[in-house]
Amino acid sequence: RSHTRPVASQLQQKEKFTRRHSVNVPIALDPEERAPSLNLVTKRVTMDFSLLTVPLPDLLLDRDSDDQKAATHSGVDGENSQCVSAVGSAVLRFDKLDRDEIGKLLMCFLHILKSMSEEALFAYWNKAAPSELMDFFTLIEICLHQFRYMGKRFIARAGILHARLQQLGALENAHTINNMYTHTEADINSQSLLEANVSTEVCLTVLDTLSTFIMGFKTQLNSDLGHNSLMKKVFQVHLCFLQIPQSEAALKQVFTSLRTFIFKFPCTFFDGRADMCASLCYEILKCCNSKLSSIRSDAAHLLYFLMKSNFDYTGRKSFVRTHLQVVIAVSQLIADVIGIGSTRFQQSLSIINNCANSDKSIKHTAFPSDVKDLTKRIRTVLMATEQMKEHENDPEMLVDLQYSLAKSYTSTPELRKTWLDSMARIHNKNGDLSE
C-alpha cells in the first residue's frame, strides 16, 4: 500500500493534464513522396496544446494493459493493481475526433495564438526543441486545411444533400454528414459568408504568426543559404495558402506576405538548390489561370516581382533561374491543369509584359527584352501543346511533336529532359520499349 500513493498521484496528474489528442488529417506531400494516384495522404499528427504554456510529459497510459505494467514496475500487488486499473480506466480516451470536434479544438488553439503577446510567443519558440517547432508549424498547416474556404457552391450542394436525406428519413445520417448546413437560400448565403469570414480570419492569424516568427528568427532561417529544415517548413506553410481554397480577401494578403518573404530571403530562391523557387513558380502560375481577374492580376505582379528580384540578385545580369523554372512549371501545368492555355492565362502573360515595359527602374537594361522572350517561349509551348492535343490519338505524331520541342531546348537540359521524360512515358504506355 505504501507504493499506491505515487501511482495514484501520477494518475491525478494524468487526469489534470490530459491535453494530447491524436488525429488523422490530410497533408500534401512533395511530388517525390506522393503516391501516383493520390494528391493527399492521411498523416497522424499529435497536437499537445499544453506545450503552449509549459512543457509537460506525455502522461497518457495505454488502457488497462499499460496500467498493469505500471503497477508491476512500481511493485504494487495484485489487489492494488486492480485498484490502479480501475482508476486508470476512468480516464476517458478520445484518440480519434470527428471533423467538428477537430475544428473546435483548432479554433481554441487559434484564439490562444491570436491573443498571445509577441513576448510570450518568443518565449515559447526560444524554449522549444527543433522537433517541437516543426510540430507547431504542422499544426498551423492543419488549421489552414481545416478552415479552408469551400465556397458557396459547395455549401449549396451540401444543403441539397442534407434535404434529400431528410426526405428519405435518414435524419441521423444527415446530421452526421454536416450538422451545420441547411438548404434554404438565406441559410446558404449566411453560411457561405460565415465560412468566408472564418477562413479569412484564420488566414490572417496564421500570416501574423509567420510574420512575427520571421522577424525574430531571420538568422536561423538564413543559415545554409536558406536551405535548412526550418526554412523549408516555414516556406511550406506559405505555399499551403496557394494550394488550398482561400477567399479573395485572404489571397490579397497572402500575395503581399509572399512579396515580403521573397524580399527578405532572396538567397533561398536564387542561390543553391532550385526546389523552392520551382515550387513557388508552379503555384503562382496556377493562380495566373484563376477565374477571378483580381487574383490573376495579383499573381502576375507577384511573378514579375520574383523575376525582377532574381535580376537584382545577380547584379542586374539575368534572371536565368526564374526564367527556367517558369517554363518548366508551364510544361508541368499543361498535364496537371485543364485550360492553362486559355484567354485568362494569356491575359496574365500580357500583364507581366506590361509591367516590364512600364518599369522605369530597369528601362535601360536587358530585363524587358528577357521578359518578352520568356512570355514568347511560354506561348510557343502552349501552341505546341494545342497541336499535341489534336494528335493525342496518334502516338507517332505526338512523339514527333514532343521531340521537336525537346530539340528546341538544347541549351537548357532541365527543360529538354522534361519533354524527353514525357516521350518516354508515351513509348512505355504503347509498349515501344526499344524507342
Short mmCIF file of C-alpha atoms in Angstrom, two decimals:
data_model
loop_
_atom_site.label_atom_id
_atom_site.label_comp_id
_atom_site.label_asym_id
_atom_site.label_seq_id
_atom_site.Cartn_x
_atom_site.Cartn_y
_atom_site.Cartn_z
CA ARG A 1 0.00 0.00 0.00
CA SER A 2 2.94 2.32 0.52
CA HIS A 3 3.55 2.16 -3.23
CA THR A 4 -0.01 3.15 -4.14
CA ARG A 5 0.38 6.85 -3.38
CA PRO A 6 2.89 7.80 -6.13
CA VAL A 7 0.92 5.87 -8.77
CA ALA A 8 -2.35 7.48 -7.67
CA SER A 9 -0.65 10.87 -7.66
CA GLN A 10 0.55 10.23 -11.20
CA LEU A 11 -2.98 9.33 -12.25
CA GLN A 12 -4.29 12.56 -10.71
CA GLN A 13 -1.72 14.47 -12.75
CA LYS A 14 -2.77 12.46 -15.76
CA GLU A 15 -6.43 13.42 -15.31
CA LYS A 16 -5.45 17.03 -14.74
CA PHE A 17 -3.08 17.50 -17.65
CA THR A 18 -4.53 15.30 -20.39
CA ARG A 19 -4.33 17.57 -23.42
CA ARG A 20 -2.90 15.32 -26.11
CA HIS A 21 -5.08 14.22 -28.99
CA SER A 22 -4.01 12.20 -32.00
CA VAL A 23 -5.95 12.86 -35.19
CA ASN A 24 -5.87 11.84 -38.83
CA VAL A 25 -5.54 14.83 -41.16
CA PRO A 26 -4.85 15.22 -44.89
CA ILE A 27 -1.34 16.60 -45.57
CA ALA A 28 0.02 17.42 -49.05
CA LEU A 29 3.27 15.65 -49.78
CA ASP A 30 6.16 16.63 -52.01
CA PRO A 31 5.84 15.26 -55.54
CA GLU A 32 8.64 12.75 -54.86
CA GLU A 33 6.83 11.34 -51.81
CA ARG A 34 3.35 11.39 -53.33
CA ALA A 35 1.68 8.19 -54.40
CA PRO A 36 0.90 8.13 -58.13
CA SER A 37 -2.85 8.21 -57.66
CA LEU A 38 -3.09 10.37 -54.55
CA ASN A 39 -2.73 14.08 -54.00
CA LEU A 40 -3.20 13.87 -50.24
CA VAL A 41 -2.29 11.28 -47.67
CA THR A 42 -3.52 10.81 -44.14
CA LYS A 43 -0.87 11.59 -41.61
CA ARG A 44 -1.12 11.06 -37.85
CA VAL A 45 -0.20 14.22 -36.01
CA THR A 46 -0.08 14.69 -32.26
CA MET A 47 -1.35 18.01 -31.00
CA ASP A 48 -0.19 18.99 -27.49
CA PHE A 49 -1.77 22.28 -26.50
CA SER A 50 -0.20 22.16 -23.07
CA LEU A 51 3.12 22.97 -24.75
CA LEU A 52 1.81 26.47 -25.39
CA THR A 53 2.28 27.25 -21.69
CA VAL A 54 4.72 24.83 -20.08
CA PRO A 55 6.43 21.69 -21.44
CA LEU A 56 4.65 18.70 -19.93
CA PRO A 57 5.43 14.96 -20.19
CA ASP A 58 3.14 12.61 -22.01
CA LEU A 59 1.01 11.34 -19.16
CA LEU A 60 -1.35 9.12 -21.11
CA LEU A 61 -1.20 5.39 -20.39
CA ASP A 62 -2.34 2.65 -22.73
CA ARG A 63 -5.57 1.25 -21.36
CA ASP A 64 -5.62 -1.47 -18.73
CA SER A 65 -2.64 -3.44 -20.01
CA ASP A 66 -0.33 -0.48 -19.59
CA ASP A 67 -1.81 0.24 -16.17
CA GLN A 68 -0.94 -3.32 -15.19
CA LYS A 69 2.65 -2.85 -16.38
CA ALA A 70 2.96 0.42 -14.46
CA ALA A 71 1.69 -1.23 -11.33
CA THR A 72 4.07 -4.20 -11.76
CA HIS A 73 7.14 -1.98 -12.22
CA SER A 74 6.09 0.07 -9.18
CA GLY A 75 5.89 -3.04 -7.03
CA VAL A 76 2.13 -2.97 -6.47
CA ASP A 77 0.46 -6.26 -5.52
CA GLY A 78 -2.49 -7.80 -7.35
CA GLU A 79 -5.19 -6.17 -5.24
CA ASN A 80 -3.73 -2.70 -5.61
CA SER A 81 -3.09 -3.39 -9.28
CA GLN A 82 -6.82 -3.89 -9.83
CA CYS A 83 -7.47 -0.63 -8.00
CA VAL A 84 -5.00 1.24 -10.21
CA SER A 85 -6.54 -0.35 -13.30
CA ALA A 86 -10.00 0.79 -12.24
CA VAL A 87 -8.79 4.34 -11.67
CA GLY A 88 -6.92 4.33 -14.98
CA SER A 89 -9.95 3.12 -16.93
CA ALA A 90 -11.89 6.09 -15.56
CA VAL A 91 -9.75 8.40 -17.71
CA LEU A 92 -11.69 8.72 -20.94
CA ARG A 93 -9.65 8.41 -24.14
CA PHE A 94 -10.56 10.35 -27.26
CA ASP A 95 -7.91 9.20 -29.73
CA LYS A 96 -9.99 9.98 -32.82
CA LEU A 97 -12.06 13.12 -33.10
CA ASP A 98 -14.64 13.89 -35.74
CA ARG A 99 -14.31 16.90 -38.04
CA ASP A 100 -16.49 19.15 -35.90
CA GLU A 101 -14.52 18.37 -32.73
CA ILE A 102 -11.21 18.95 -34.52
CA GLY A 103 -12.49 22.29 -35.78
CA LYS A 104 -13.50 23.44 -32.28
CA LEU A 105 -10.19 22.31 -30.81
CA LEU A 106 -8.19 24.10 -33.52
CA MET A 107 -10.35 27.21 -33.11
CA CYS A 108 -9.36 27.30 -29.43
CA PHE A 109 -5.72 26.97 -30.43
CA LEU A 110 -6.02 29.82 -32.95
CA HIS A 111 -7.76 32.03 -30.40
CA ILE A 112 -4.89 31.45 -27.94
CA LEU A 113 -2.37 32.09 -30.71
CA LYS A 114 -4.05 35.36 -31.70
CA SER A 115 -4.37 36.54 -28.09
CA MET A 116 -0.78 35.80 -27.05
CA SER A 117 1.68 38.65 -26.90
CA GLU A 118 4.83 38.62 -29.03
CA GLU A 119 6.91 38.23 -25.87
CA ALA A 120 5.01 35.09 -24.89
CA LEU A 121 5.35 33.64 -28.39
CA PHE A 122 9.09 34.30 -28.49
CA ALA A 123 9.46 32.79 -25.00
CA TYR A 124 7.81 29.58 -26.23
CA TRP A 125 9.70 29.45 -29.53
CA ASN A 126 13.07 30.05 -27.86
CA LYS A 127 12.50 27.22 -25.37
CA ALA A 128 11.00 24.79 -27.91
CA ALA A 129 13.13 22.00 -29.35
CA PRO A 130 13.54 21.88 -33.16
CA SER A 131 11.05 19.00 -33.38
CA GLU A 132 8.50 20.99 -31.36
CA LEU A 133 8.88 23.96 -33.72
CA MET A 134 8.22 21.63 -36.64
CA ASP A 135 5.10 20.30 -34.88
CA PHE A 136 3.97 23.88 -34.23
CA PHE A 137 4.09 24.77 -37.94
CA THR A 138 2.49 21.43 -38.87
CA LEU A 139 -0.38 22.33 -36.55
CA ILE A 140 -0.72 25.74 -38.22
CA GLU A 141 -0.83 23.99 -41.60
CA ILE A 142 -3.59 21.72 -40.30
CA CYS A 143 -5.58 24.82 -39.31
CA LEU A 144 -5.37 26.12 -42.87
CA HIS A 145 -6.65 22.79 -44.22
CA GLN A 146 -9.42 22.57 -41.62
CA PHE A 147 -10.78 26.08 -42.24
CA ARG A 148 -10.16 26.30 -45.98
CA TYR A 149 -12.79 28.21 -47.92
CA MET A 150 -15.04 25.79 -49.81
CA GLY A 151 -17.27 28.36 -51.48
CA LYS A 152 -20.99 28.94 -51.81
CA ARG A 153 -21.47 26.20 -54.41
CA PHE A 154 -20.11 23.52 -52.07
CA ILE A 155 -22.33 24.70 -49.22
CA ALA A 156 -25.37 24.70 -51.51
CA ARG A 157 -24.65 21.11 -52.62
CA ALA A 158 -24.23 20.03 -49.00
CA GLY A 159 -27.57 21.68 -48.16
CA ILE A 160 -29.34 19.87 -51.03
CA LEU A 161 -27.87 16.54 -49.92
CA HIS A 162 -29.00 17.26 -46.36
CA ALA A 163 -32.55 17.97 -47.58
CA ARG A 164 -32.69 14.76 -49.63
CA LEU A 165 -31.56 12.67 -46.70
CA GLN A 166 -34.23 14.30 -44.56
CA GLN A 167 -36.82 13.38 -47.17
CA LEU A 168 -35.60 9.79 -47.01
CA GLY A 169 -35.98 9.85 -43.26
CA ALA A 170 -32.26 9.44 -42.64
CA LEU A 171 -32.03 12.32 -40.18
CA GLU A 172 -29.18 10.77 -38.24
CA ASN A 173 -27.07 10.36 -41.38
CA ALA A 174 -27.90 13.88 -42.49
CA HIS A 175 -26.67 15.18 -39.15
CA THR A 176 -23.51 13.12 -39.48
CA ILE A 177 -22.66 14.44 -42.94
CA ASN A 178 -22.92 18.05 -41.88
CA ASN A 179 -24.97 19.25 -38.98
CA MET A 180 -24.39 22.93 -39.80
CA TYR A 181 -25.57 23.14 -43.44
CA THR A 182 -29.17 23.92 -44.22
CA HIS A 183 -30.81 24.18 -47.59
CA THR A 184 -32.74 27.47 -47.73
CA GLU A 185 -31.25 30.25 -49.88
CA ALA A 186 -30.94 32.62 -46.92
CA ASP A 187 -29.18 29.99 -44.82
CA ILE A 188 -26.79 29.13 -47.65
CA ASN A 189 -25.87 32.80 -48.10
CA SER A 190 -25.41 33.24 -44.37
CA GLN A 191 -23.34 30.07 -44.05
CA SER A 192 -21.11 30.90 -47.02
CA LEU A 193 -20.48 34.40 -45.63
CA LEU A 194 -19.69 32.96 -42.20
CA GLU A 195 -17.25 30.39 -43.63
CA ALA A 196 -15.56 33.02 -45.80
CA ASN A 197 -15.07 35.29 -42.77
CA VAL A 198 -13.76 32.44 -40.61
CA SER A 199 -11.39 31.28 -43.36
CA THR A 200 -10.09 34.82 -43.85
CA GLU A 201 -9.64 35.34 -40.11
CA VAL A 202 -7.70 32.06 -39.80
CA CYS A 203 -5.56 33.05 -42.78
CA LEU A 204 -4.72 36.47 -41.29
CA THR A 205 -3.96 34.95 -37.88
CA VAL A 206 -1.51 32.47 -39.41
CA LEU A 207 0.10 35.19 -41.57
CA ASP A 208 0.59 37.40 -38.49
CA THR A 209 2.16 34.48 -36.61
CA LEU A 210 4.52 33.72 -39.51
CA SER A 211 5.49 37.38 -39.76
CA THR A 212 6.29 37.50 -36.04
CA PHE A 213 8.36 34.31 -36.23
CA ILE A 214 10.32 35.51 -39.29
CA MET A 215 11.07 38.80 -37.54
CA GLY A 216 12.73 37.03 -34.60
CA PHE A 217 14.36 34.06 -36.36
CA LYS A 218 15.74 35.60 -39.55
CA THR A 219 19.31 34.45 -38.78
CA GLN A 220 18.26 30.81 -38.26
CA LEU A 221 16.12 30.88 -41.41
CA ASN A 222 19.02 32.30 -43.46
CA SER A 223 21.50 29.61 -42.43
CA ASP A 224 22.88 27.43 -45.24
CA LEU A 225 21.65 29.99 -47.80
CA GLY A 226 18.09 29.43 -46.62
CA HIS A 227 18.18 25.71 -47.39
CA ASN A 228 17.53 24.30 -43.92
CA SER A 229 14.69 22.28 -42.42
CA LEU A 230 13.19 25.23 -40.53
CA MET A 231 13.08 27.43 -43.63
CA LYS A 232 11.54 24.61 -45.68
CA LYS A 233 8.81 24.20 -43.08
CA VAL A 234 8.03 27.92 -42.92
CA PHE A 235 8.04 28.10 -46.72
CA GLN A 236 5.72 25.09 -46.93
CA VAL A 237 3.17 26.92 -44.75
CA HIS A 238 3.39 29.94 -47.08
CA LEU A 239 2.92 27.65 -50.07
CA CYS A 240 -0.07 25.99 -48.40
CA PHE A 241 -2.02 29.26 -48.77
CA LEU A 242 -1.83 28.90 -52.56
CA GLN A 243 -2.51 25.15 -52.60
CA ILE A 244 -5.87 25.18 -50.81
CA PRO A 245 -9.00 27.28 -51.46
CA GLN A 246 -8.88 30.78 -49.97
CA SER A 247 -11.21 33.74 -50.03
CA GLU A 248 -10.34 36.59 -52.39
CA ALA A 249 -9.62 38.96 -49.49
CA ALA A 250 -7.29 36.43 -47.87
CA LEU A 251 -5.33 35.79 -51.08
CA LYS A 252 -4.58 39.50 -51.46
CA GLN A 253 -2.82 39.43 -48.08
CA VAL A 254 -1.07 36.17 -48.98
CA PHE A 255 0.45 37.72 -52.13
CA THR A 256 1.66 40.69 -50.07
CA SER A 257 3.26 38.38 -47.50
CA LEU A 258 4.98 36.36 -50.23
CA ARG A 259 6.49 39.55 -51.70
CA THR A 260 7.91 40.37 -48.27
CA PHE A 261 9.17 36.80 -47.87
CA ILE A 262 10.98 36.92 -51.24
CA PHE A 263 12.46 40.32 -50.38
CA LYS A 264 13.80 39.12 -47.00
CA PHE A 265 15.19 35.78 -48.19
CA PRO A 266 16.37 36.13 -51.81
CA CYS A 267 19.17 33.57 -51.41
CA THR A 268 16.56 30.89 -50.66
CA PHE A 269 15.12 31.25 -54.15
CA PHE A 270 18.07 32.42 -56.25
CA ASP A 271 21.06 30.59 -54.78
CA GLY A 272 21.80 26.93 -54.09
CA ARG A 273 19.10 24.39 -54.84
CA ALA A 274 16.19 25.46 -57.03
CA ASP A 275 13.42 23.34 -55.45
CA MET A 276 11.73 26.16 -53.52
CA CYS A 277 11.89 28.54 -56.48
CA ALA A 278 10.37 25.83 -58.69
CA SER A 279 7.51 25.16 -56.23
CA LEU A 280 6.70 28.85 -55.89
CA CYS A 281 6.67 29.40 -59.68
CA TYR A 282 4.33 26.42 -60.11
CA GLU A 283 1.78 27.67 -57.57
CA ILE A 284 1.90 31.29 -58.78
CA LEU A 285 1.30 30.19 -62.38
CA LYS A 286 -1.74 28.21 -61.23
CA CYS A 287 -3.13 31.43 -59.76
CA CYS A 288 -2.41 33.16 -63.10
CA ASN A 289 -5.13 30.91 -64.51
CA SER A 290 -7.71 31.86 -61.85
CA LYS A 291 -11.28 32.71 -62.81
CA LEU A 292 -11.07 35.91 -60.74
CA SER A 293 -9.39 38.79 -62.55
CA SER A 294 -8.11 40.32 -59.30
CA ILE A 295 -6.33 37.07 -58.37
CA ARG A 296 -4.83 36.77 -61.86
CA SER A 297 -3.56 40.34 -61.66
CA ASP A 298 -2.02 39.89 -58.19
CA ALA A 299 -0.42 36.59 -59.22
CA ALA A 300 1.06 38.13 -62.39
CA HIS A 301 2.50 41.04 -60.40
CA LEU A 302 3.98 38.62 -57.84
CA LEU A 303 5.61 36.56 -60.60
CA TYR A 304 7.03 39.76 -62.10
CA PHE A 305 8.39 40.73 -58.66
CA LEU A 306 10.04 37.30 -58.37
CA MET A 307 11.72 37.70 -61.79
CA LYS A 308 12.87 41.24 -61.03
CA SER A 309 14.24 40.18 -57.61
CA ASN A 310 16.22 37.43 -59.34
CA PHE A 311 17.54 40.02 -61.83
CA ASP A 312 18.64 42.35 -59.00
CA TYR A 313 20.17 39.46 -57.02
CA THR A 314 22.54 38.64 -59.90
CA GLY A 315 23.72 42.25 -60.17
CA ARG A 316 21.26 43.02 -62.97
CA LYS A 317 22.81 40.47 -65.29
CA SER A 318 19.96 37.97 -65.83
CA PHE A 319 17.16 36.02 -64.17
CA VAL A 320 18.09 32.62 -65.63
CA ARG A 321 16.84 30.60 -62.66
CA THR A 322 13.34 32.06 -62.57
CA HIS A 323 13.19 32.04 -66.39
CA LEU A 324 13.93 28.32 -66.47
CA GLN A 325 11.67 27.36 -63.55
CA VAL A 326 8.72 29.27 -65.04
CA VAL A 327 8.99 27.44 -68.38
CA ILE A 328 9.38 24.08 -66.60
CA ALA A 329 6.34 24.88 -64.43
CA VAL A 330 4.27 25.72 -67.52
CA SER A 331 5.27 22.39 -69.06
CA GLN A 332 4.17 20.59 -65.89
CA LEU A 333 0.91 22.54 -65.63
CA ILE A 334 -0.04 21.53 -69.16
CA ALA A 335 -0.52 17.99 -67.88
CA ASP A 336 -1.99 18.97 -64.48
CA VAL A 337 -4.35 21.89 -65.19
CA ILE A 338 -7.09 21.97 -67.82
CA GLY A 339 -7.21 25.15 -69.86
CA ILE A 340 -3.76 26.50 -68.97
CA GLY A 341 -3.60 27.98 -72.47
CA SER A 342 -6.90 29.82 -72.08
CA THR A 343 -7.52 33.52 -72.55
CA ARG A 344 -7.21 34.03 -68.79
CA PHE A 345 -3.65 32.75 -68.76
CA GLN A 346 -2.76 34.80 -71.84
CA GLN A 347 -4.03 37.92 -70.04
CA SER A 348 -1.70 37.19 -67.13
CA LEU A 349 1.25 36.95 -69.53
CA SER A 350 0.26 40.33 -71.00
CA ILE A 351 0.22 41.87 -67.50
CA ILE A 352 3.78 40.63 -66.90
CA ASN A 353 4.92 42.11 -70.23
CA ASN A 354 3.26 45.44 -69.44
CA CYS A 355 4.96 45.56 -66.02
CA ALA A 356 8.38 45.08 -67.64
CA ASN A 357 7.73 47.74 -70.28
CA SER A 358 6.44 50.34 -67.82
CA ASP A 359 9.05 49.80 -65.07
CA LYS A 360 11.36 52.82 -65.36
CA SER A 361 13.94 51.42 -62.92
CA ILE A 362 15.01 48.72 -65.42
CA LYS A 363 14.19 50.56 -68.64
CA HIS A 364 17.81 50.73 -69.87
CA THR A 365 18.68 47.12 -69.06
CA ALA A 366 18.17 43.80 -70.85
CA PHE A 367 15.38 42.85 -68.43
CA PRO A 368 12.35 43.96 -70.53
CA SER A 369 13.57 42.05 -73.60
CA ASP A 370 14.32 38.98 -71.45
CA VAL A 371 10.79 39.09 -70.04
CA LYS A 372 9.40 39.38 -73.56
CA ASP A 373 11.50 36.36 -74.59
CA LEU A 374 10.16 34.38 -71.63
CA THR A 375 6.49 35.09 -72.42
CA LYS A 376 7.20 34.24 -76.09
CA ARG A 377 8.67 30.87 -75.06
CA ILE A 378 5.64 30.16 -72.87
CA ARG A 379 3.29 30.91 -75.76
CA THR A 380 5.38 28.62 -78.01
CA VAL A 381 4.97 25.78 -75.51
CA LEU A 382 1.22 26.43 -75.31
CA MET A 383 0.87 26.42 -79.12
CA ALA A 384 2.82 23.16 -79.33
CA THR A 385 0.54 21.73 -76.67
CA GLU A 386 -2.53 22.60 -78.72
CA GLN A 387 -1.03 20.70 -81.67
CA MET A 388 -0.32 17.75 -79.39
CA LYS A 389 -3.95 17.68 -78.27
CA GLU A 390 -5.02 17.45 -81.92
CA HIS A 391 -2.81 14.35 -82.37
CA GLU A 392 -3.30 12.75 -78.95
CA ASN A 393 -4.72 9.64 -80.64
CA ASP A 394 -1.73 9.41 -83.00
CA PRO A 395 1.21 8.32 -80.78
CA GLU A 396 3.86 8.64 -83.51
CA MET A 397 2.86 12.20 -84.45
CA LEU A 398 2.56 13.13 -80.80
CA VAL A 399 6.08 11.87 -80.05
CA ASP A 400 7.46 13.70 -83.10
CA LEU A 401 5.99 16.99 -81.85
CA GLN A 402 7.43 16.46 -78.38
CA TYR A 403 10.83 15.58 -79.86
CA SER A 404 10.82 18.81 -81.88
CA LEU A 405 10.02 20.74 -78.71
CA ALA A 406 12.76 18.94 -76.79
CA LYS A 407 15.31 19.80 -79.51
CA SER A 408 14.45 23.49 -79.17
CA TYR A 409 15.72 23.36 -75.58
CA THR A 410 19.21 22.01 -76.22
CA SER A 411 20.64 24.96 -74.27
CA THR A 412 18.50 24.15 -71.19
CA PRO A 413 18.96 20.48 -70.24
CA GLU A 414 16.31 20.56 -67.49
CA LEU A 415 13.60 21.59 -69.94
CA ARG A 416 14.80 19.17 -72.57
CA LYS A 417 14.64 16.37 -70.01
CA THR A 418 11.06 17.35 -69.09
CA TRP A 419 9.87 16.62 -72.66
CA LEU A 420 12.11 13.57 -73.09
CA ASP A 421 10.53 12.13 -69.94
CA SER A 422 7.10 12.75 -71.45
CA MET A 423 8.17 10.95 -74.64
CA ALA A 424 9.46 8.02 -72.60
CA ARG A 425 6.11 7.69 -70.80
CA ILE A 426 4.26 7.58 -74.14
CA HIS A 427 6.63 4.93 -75.54
CA ASN A 428 6.30 2.87 -72.38
CA LYS A 429 2.49 3.14 -72.48
CA ASN A 430 2.41 1.90 -76.10
CA GLY A 431 4.94 -0.87 -75.49
CA ASP A 432 7.61 0.73 -77.73
CA LEU A 433 10.39 -0.26 -75.36
CA SER A 434 13.14 -0.05 -77.99
CA GLU A 435 12.23 3.59 -78.60
#
